[in-house]
Amino acid sequence: MSVAPAATADRAFVEELFARHHGEIFAYLLRMVRDSDMAADLAQDTFIKAYKAIDTLEDRAKARAWLYQIAHRVALDDIRHRRLVRFLPITTEAHGAAPSAEHLAMEMRLSGPMARALARIPERQRAALLMAEVGDLTGLELASALSVSHVAARALLTRARESLRQALADEKRQEKEREAAIDAAFETKTRSSGPRSRAGAGNSKGTDR
Amino acid sequence: MTTFDRSAIHERARALASEAIDEALSPEDAAWLAAHLRICRECKAVAAEYRAIRRELRGLRTPEPPRDLWARTAAGLDAVDAQRSRSSGARTAGRRGFLAGNRLAFARAGAAGLAATVVALAALTGGFWGDASAPAASASPGTSGIPGGNQNPVAVVGGNGYWVAPSDGGYQITTGSAECQDATGPCAVGNGGSVVMASVVSSSSVSVSVAPDASQAAVWASGKIVILPLGGDATEPVSIDLLTPRATATAAPTPTATPTPTATPIPDSSASGEPTAESTAGSTNEPTVTPEPTPRPTPVPTRPPEVAPEPVAILDGYRIVGRAPEFSADGEWVAFSARPIDQTAGADVFVWRAGWDLAERITDSHTALFSGWLGTRVLISDFVIPPAVEPPPDLEASPSTDASPTPTSPPTPTPTPTPTPTPAGPVPASFVYDPVSRLSSAIRRPMLLPSVDPTGKYLIYWSGRVAFNSESGLWEAEQGDLYFESWSRLSLQPVEPGQLAAAVSLDSQGAGQLLPLGLGPGTVQRWIVRWDAQGRNVALWVGDPGSTESGRVTLFRVDQAAGRLETESVLLSAAALSNVAFDESSLVYTMPDKDGRGQTYIVPIPEPSPTPTPTPMPTPTPTPTPSASPSPSPKPDLTTAPPGRAAAQSARAARQSPRTA
């Protein structure tokens, strides 16, 4: 049994693409869908789709933007799919799987304002920003990846930057408010229980934390 | 000028400020923008913010893709090839990708005290602590990630090899005889006269953990954990994606509202199947248990072991976290830790018993990790804040705690007679859970992921400082060491729900035999403990800093008389990938080379004189490196790498020579 030379060359080309770009494609997808396993699945999907559609790549010098284009579509498809289908675990454990207050607090504290702001802006804008700023795609490459004109890509990028700027400012403001509220609550508690805390060897502090 | 005009001017300025970040503006636009920014403070600030956003975005840490991404992708590409071949009427010869199947390593099969030893080859994927879509450094016995490629060995049971191979868009779990060239030559999992034991299809990567007797396997993929019988009607592929848990859990008991930890003394070891061991220095095998007269929960009715006659999805919508699912020694139970796939909660520990439709969640802290089996009981680690007896000098001086949630609700502090400083944050705490009686006993000494030897006499555990990893959403070992200890020297305390923190005694922290394994004190962050079947030797793998898969394996003998590890003279110390295993009396490990490929070695552990001869075992890569074959040596130096890997090891050996005692 033999493999057609063209098929072998295509396969080798896709393997080379994978070797060169799988890291950045995975990073892009992870920031789009915010789930590492999902991002890995989508990255896998991206390269398989690329292999299937290798004949549509006219200029192999532009393969990187083409890969981003596929990854972008794959990500948007997934995000739309997840909007339509709300996954609910069908298990007896489902009732116990609701996020705890601690977990929610953890999420708020531990994902930075930038990550939260990025998650708030529209997907297409997020995609444009990630490809341009993180993926370092040129304007033409970005336009190709987004399947829009160069002018439209630039406009999208401008809107994305403005959206992110506002979202980021909002996130930082909210974070300050939360910190102020925590500080105020802590001060109130310290004042009300100060003498007892000092006398009581600080046990309540351990509990509170 | 109208308001509209002014607005348009500012919009143009911001658009140009944005464009100027990406590409050079025309001279006219650049001049206009510069002039505008000189007179418009707001637009100037916005332009500065755009630039700051770029810097911040570019400063984001680049996430590392999972190690098995290529293997998974290669499997998909293989499937495309196969589809094309079928459609064109020609069969495409199977081929391997440039990485597929190369990063293989053995993982010890079978829990402590297995009758049958199972050795599994595991693809190295993911992180040690993170979601284990495929087993990583924490791969449990009998586990293998299933990437693409033609063959990926899963296990060796009684001389028969088990492996997984892509087939028609799915995977087949196949068995056959192991084949070796000669007594000292390379061995490979045989592929002649193979029998298909099961076929699975999944849209995502599949991971497998084989039962000790290889009668069944735990398979996890697509957010499901499935128990798959082996050796039945294997011609019909099982679609993991289509399997759903049965609607009614007839066999599984209803989880209690607060299942963990529950109370009262642990059951008698003889009654619970606890491995008995010879008395050491007059001590009993079982740790001291402080009895507590509390009502016993209703035990789970005893039922005869039952192998699932057909595939059953025991959990859906969850992802394995930490150690991979592991069968109990009798093969009747499976335990694992998992978290919801949508990450709406952290990790909890689940158990499943043969005959049950669904796995039962036995913890509710969302921070619990499956640590291993102790006979028929489950070892679980969690993170707690022990009661404070002295106020911390400065509450603000513990940023790790301030930045992280309380992993479990701390109990009402109870002053203890001996004041002990409050730790800076949570400490690891472990407990033993009996899934039959549903009783729990806390190990009073703070420890993380204890591993008890098959005889139940000794354990190795990690102790140190933990930190919250915001990426994985899990608490992790940050700075600590591994310790060896006799199980009998530990103190257990029956615990009620929420009492785990109160049971932890910081007084005993640091007790035990400190094992010199890392690059210095407190440097062990990732580790694997593998005992041989008799508990006489133990292999410890410690990861290199910053690497999820490379590290060093060190083989120690247990001094049974003294009840300690012979750390003065190690049997072997070698660079190794993250999975090491014992196949009966042989240690199996995979040595990395510079291009990420690995060469697997089987090292017999002779008695009483430790003069094993490393036997290279190539990974199922079609083109094994010729230089990987060791040159025969009557007395090989086991503290060095086998021949043929000198180049790969030289740098590491130079770096880690203090550990190759």
CSV table of C-alpha atoms in Angstrom, one decimal, chain B residues 96-282:
chain,number,residue,atom,x,y,z
B,96,ARG,CA,3.3,7.7,12.8
B,97,GLY,CA,3.5,11.3,13.4
B,98,PHE,CA,6.7,12.9,14.4
B,99,LEU,CA,5.9,12.8,18.0
B,100,ALA,CA,3.2,10.2,18.4
B,101,GLY,CA,4.0,7.5,20.8
B,102,ASN,CA,7.4,8.7,21.6
B,103,ARG,CA,6.8,10.3,24.9
B,104,LEU,CA,5.9,7.1,26.7
B,105,ALA,CA,6.6,6.1,30.1
B,106,PHE,CA,5.6,3.4,32.4
B,107,ALA,CA,3.3,3.9,35.3
B,108,ARG,CA,3.0,1.4,38.0
B,109,ALA,CA,-0.1,-0.6,37.6
B,110,GLY,CA,-2.2,-1.7,40.4
B,111,ALA,CA,-2.7,-0.2,43.8
B,112,ALA,CA,-0.8,-1.2,46.8
B,113,GLY,CA,-0.9,-4.9,47.4
B,114,LEU,CA,-2.1,-5.9,43.9
B,115,ALA,CA,-2.1,-9.6,43.3
B,116,ALA,CA,-1.5,-9.0,39.6
B,117,THR,CA,1.0,-6.4,38.7
B,118,VAL,CA,-0.1,-4.2,35.9
B,119,VAL,CA,2.4,-1.9,34.2
B,120,ALA,CA,1.0,0.9,32.1
B,121,LEU,CA,2.7,3.1,29.6
B,122,ALA,CA,1.4,6.5,29.8
B,123,ALA,CA,1.6,9.4,27.5
B,124,LEU,CA,2.9,12.3,29.3
B,125,THR,CA,0.4,15.0,29.2
B,126,GLY,CA,-0.9,17.9,31.1
B,127,GLY,CA,0.2,19.1,34.4
B,128,PHE,CA,0.7,17.3,37.6
B,129,TRP,CA,-2.1,18.9,39.5
B,130,GLY,CA,-4.3,20.1,36.8
B,131,ASP,CA,-7.2,18.4,35.2
B,132,ALA,CA,-6.1,15.1,34.0
B,133,SER,CA,-7.7,14.7,30.7
B,134,ALA,CA,-4.9,12.3,30.3
B,135,PRO,CA,-2.7,11.1,33.0
B,136,ALA,CA,0.2,13.2,33.6
B,137,ALA,CA,3.0,13.0,36.1
B,138,SER,CA,0.4,12.0,38.6
B,139,ALA,CA,-0.7,9.1,36.5
B,140,SER,CA,-2.1,6.4,38.5
B,141,PRO,CA,-1.3,2.8,38.2
B,142,GLY,CA,-2.5,1.1,35.1
B,143,THR,CA,-3.1,4.3,33.3
B,144,SER,CA,-2.4,5.5,29.9
B,145,GLY,CA,-3.3,8.5,27.9
B,146,ILE,CA,-4.2,7.5,24.4
B,147,PRO,CA,-2.8,9.6,21.7
B,148,GLY,CA,-2.4,8.7,18.1
B,149,GLY,CA,0.1,6.6,16.5
B,150,ASN,CA,-0.1,2.9,15.8
B,151,GLN,CA,0.5,1.5,19.2
B,152,ASN,CA,0.5,2.9,22.6
B,153,PRO,CA,1.2,0.3,25.3
B,154,VAL,CA,-1.2,0.5,28.2
B,155,ALA,CA,-0.3,-2.4,30.5
B,156,VAL,CA,1.5,-5.6,30.9
B,157,VAL,CA,-0.4,-8.2,32.9
B,158,GLY,CA,1.1,-11.6,33.4
B,159,GLY,CA,3.4,-11.2,30.5
B,160,ASN,CA,0.6,-10.1,28.2
B,161,GLY,CA,0.9,-6.6,26.8
B,162,TYR,CA,-2.1,-4.3,26.6
B,163,TRP,CA,-2.0,-1.4,24.3
B,164,VAL,CA,-4.3,1.0,22.5
B,165,ALA,CA,-4.2,1.7,18.8
B,166,PRO,CA,-6.3,4.0,16.6
B,167,SER,CA,-8.7,2.2,14.5
B,168,ASP,CA,-11.3,3.6,12.1
B,169,GLY,CA,-11.6,6.9,13.9
B,170,GLY,CA,-11.6,5.2,17.3
B,171,TYR,CA,-9.4,3.2,19.5
B,172,GLN,CA,-8.9,-0.4,20.3
B,173,ILE,CA,-7.6,-1.8,23.5
B,174,THR,CA,-5.7,-4.9,22.4
B,175,THR,CA,-3.8,-7.6,24.2
B,176,GLY,CA,-1.0,-9.9,23.1
B,177,SER,CA,2.2,-11.4,24.3
B,178,ALA,CA,5.2,-9.2,25.1
B,179,GLU,CA,8.1,-9.9,22.8
B,180,CYS,CA,11.7,-9.6,23.7
B,181,GLN,CA,14.7,-10.1,21.4
B,182,ASP,CA,16.7,-11.9,24.1
B,183,ALA,CA,17.3,-11.9,27.8
B,184,THR,CA,19.1,-8.6,27.7
B,185,GLY,CA,17.9,-7.1,24.5
B,186,PRO,CA,15.1,-4.7,23.9
B,187,CYS,CA,11.6,-5.7,24.6
B,188,ALA,CA,8.4,-4.4,23.0
B,189,VAL,CA,4.8,-5.0,23.7
B,190,GLY,CA,4.0,-7.7,21.2
B,191,ASN,CA,1.7,-7.2,18.4
B,192,GLY,CA,1.5,-10.8,17.0
B,193,GLY,CA,-1.7,-12.8,17.6
B,194,SER,CA,-3.3,-9.9,19.3
B,195,VAL,CA,-6.9,-9.9,20.6
B,196,VAL,CA,-9.1,-6.9,20.7
B,197,MET,CA,-10.4,-6.4,24.2
B,198,ALA,CA,-12.5,-3.3,23.6
B,199,SER,CA,-13.1,-0.6,21.1
B,200,VAL,CA,-14.0,3.0,22.0
B,201,VAL,CA,-14.9,6.1,20.0
B,202,SER,CA,-14.6,9.6,21.3
B,203,SER,CA,-14.5,13.1,20.0
B,204,SER,CA,-11.8,14.0,22.4
B,205,SER,CA,-8.7,12.3,23.8
B,206,VAL,CA,-9.3,9.1,25.8
B,207,SER,CA,-7.5,7.9,28.9
B,208,VAL,CA,-7.6,4.5,30.3
B,209,SER,CA,-6.9,3.0,33.7
B,210,VAL,CA,-6.8,-0.8,33.7
B,211,ALA,CA,-8.0,-2.9,36.6
B,212,PRO,CA,-5.5,-5.1,38.4
B,213,ASP,CA,-6.9,-8.3,36.7
B,214,ALA,CA,-7.4,-6.5,33.4
B,215,SER,CA,-11.1,-7.5,33.4
B,216,GLN,CA,-12.2,-3.9,33.1
B,217,ALA,CA,-10.9,-0.5,32.7
B,218,ALA,CA,-11.8,3.0,33.7
B,219,VAL,CA,-12.0,5.2,30.6
B,220,TRP,CA,-12.4,9.0,30.8
B,221,ALA,CA,-13.0,11.3,27.9
B,222,SER,CA,-15.5,14.0,26.9
B,223,GLY,CA,-16.3,14.9,30.5
B,224,LYS,CA,-17.3,11.3,31.3
B,225,ILE,CA,-15.9,8.6,33.4
B,226,VAL,CA,-16.9,5.2,32.0
B,227,ILE,CA,-16.3,1.7,33.3
B,228,LEU,CA,-15.6,-0.5,30.3
B,229,PRO,CA,-15.5,-4.3,30.5
B,230,LEU,CA,-12.5,-5.9,28.7
B,231,GLY,CA,-12.7,-9.0,26.7
B,232,GLY,CA,-16.4,-9.1,26.0
B,233,ASP,CA,-18.0,-8.2,22.6
B,234,ALA,CA,-15.2,-6.0,21.6
B,235,THR,CA,-16.2,-5.7,18.0
B,236,GLU,CA,-18.9,-3.2,18.7
B,237,PRO,CA,-17.2,0.1,19.4
B,238,VAL,CA,-18.4,2.0,22.5
B,239,SER,CA,-19.1,5.7,21.8
B,240,ILE,CA,-18.0,7.5,24.9
B,241,ASP,CA,-19.8,10.6,23.7
B,242,LEU,CA,-23.1,8.8,23.5
B,243,LEU,CA,-22.9,7.1,26.8
B,244,THR,CA,-25.0,8.7,29.5
B,245,PRO,CA,-25.4,7.7,33.1
B,246,ARG,CA,-28.4,5.5,33.8
B,247,ALA,CA,-31.4,7.5,34.8
B,248,THR,CA,-31.8,6.0,38.2
B,249,ALA,CA,-29.0,5.1,40.5
B,250,THR,CA,-30.4,1.9,41.9
B,251,ALA,CA,-27.2,0.6,43.3
B,252,ALA,CA,-25.4,3.7,44.3
B,253,PRO,CA,-26.3,5.0,47.7
B,254,THR,CA,-27.7,8.5,47.9
B,255,PRO,CA,-24.9,10.8,48.9
B,256,THR,CA,-25.2,12.2,52.3
B,257,ALA,CA,-25.6,15.9,52.7
B,258,THR,CA,-22.2,16.3,54.3
B,259,PRO,CA,-20.4,13.2,53.3
B,260,THR,CA,-16.9,14.1,54.3
B,261,PRO,CA,-15.4,13.7,56.6
B,262,THR,CA,-17.6,11.5,58.8
B,263,ALA,CA,-16.8,10.2,62.1
B,264,THR,CA,-15.9,7.3,64.5
B,265,PRO,CA,-13.0,5.0,64.6
B,266,ILE,CA,-11.9,3.3,61.5
B,267,PRO,CA,-13.0,-0.3,61.1
B,268,ASP,CA,-11.0,-3.1,62.3
B,269,SER,CA,-8.3,-3.8,59.7
B,270,SER,CA,-8.9,-7.5,59.5
B,271,ALA,CA,-12.5,-7.0,58.9
B,272,SER,CA,-12.0,-4.3,56.3
B,273,GLY,CA,-9.4,-6.2,54.4
B,274,GLU,CA,-6.6,-4.0,55.6
B,275,PRO,CA,-3.3,-5.5,54.6
B,276,THR,CA,-1.7,-6.9,57.6
B,277,ALA,CA,2.0,-6.5,58.3
B,278,GLU,CA,4.6,-7.8,60.6
B,279,SER,CA,5.0,-5.9,63.7
B,280,THR,CA,7.8,-3.4,63.7
B,281,ALA,CA,9.7,-2.8,66.9
B,282,GLY,CA,6.7,-3.9,68.9
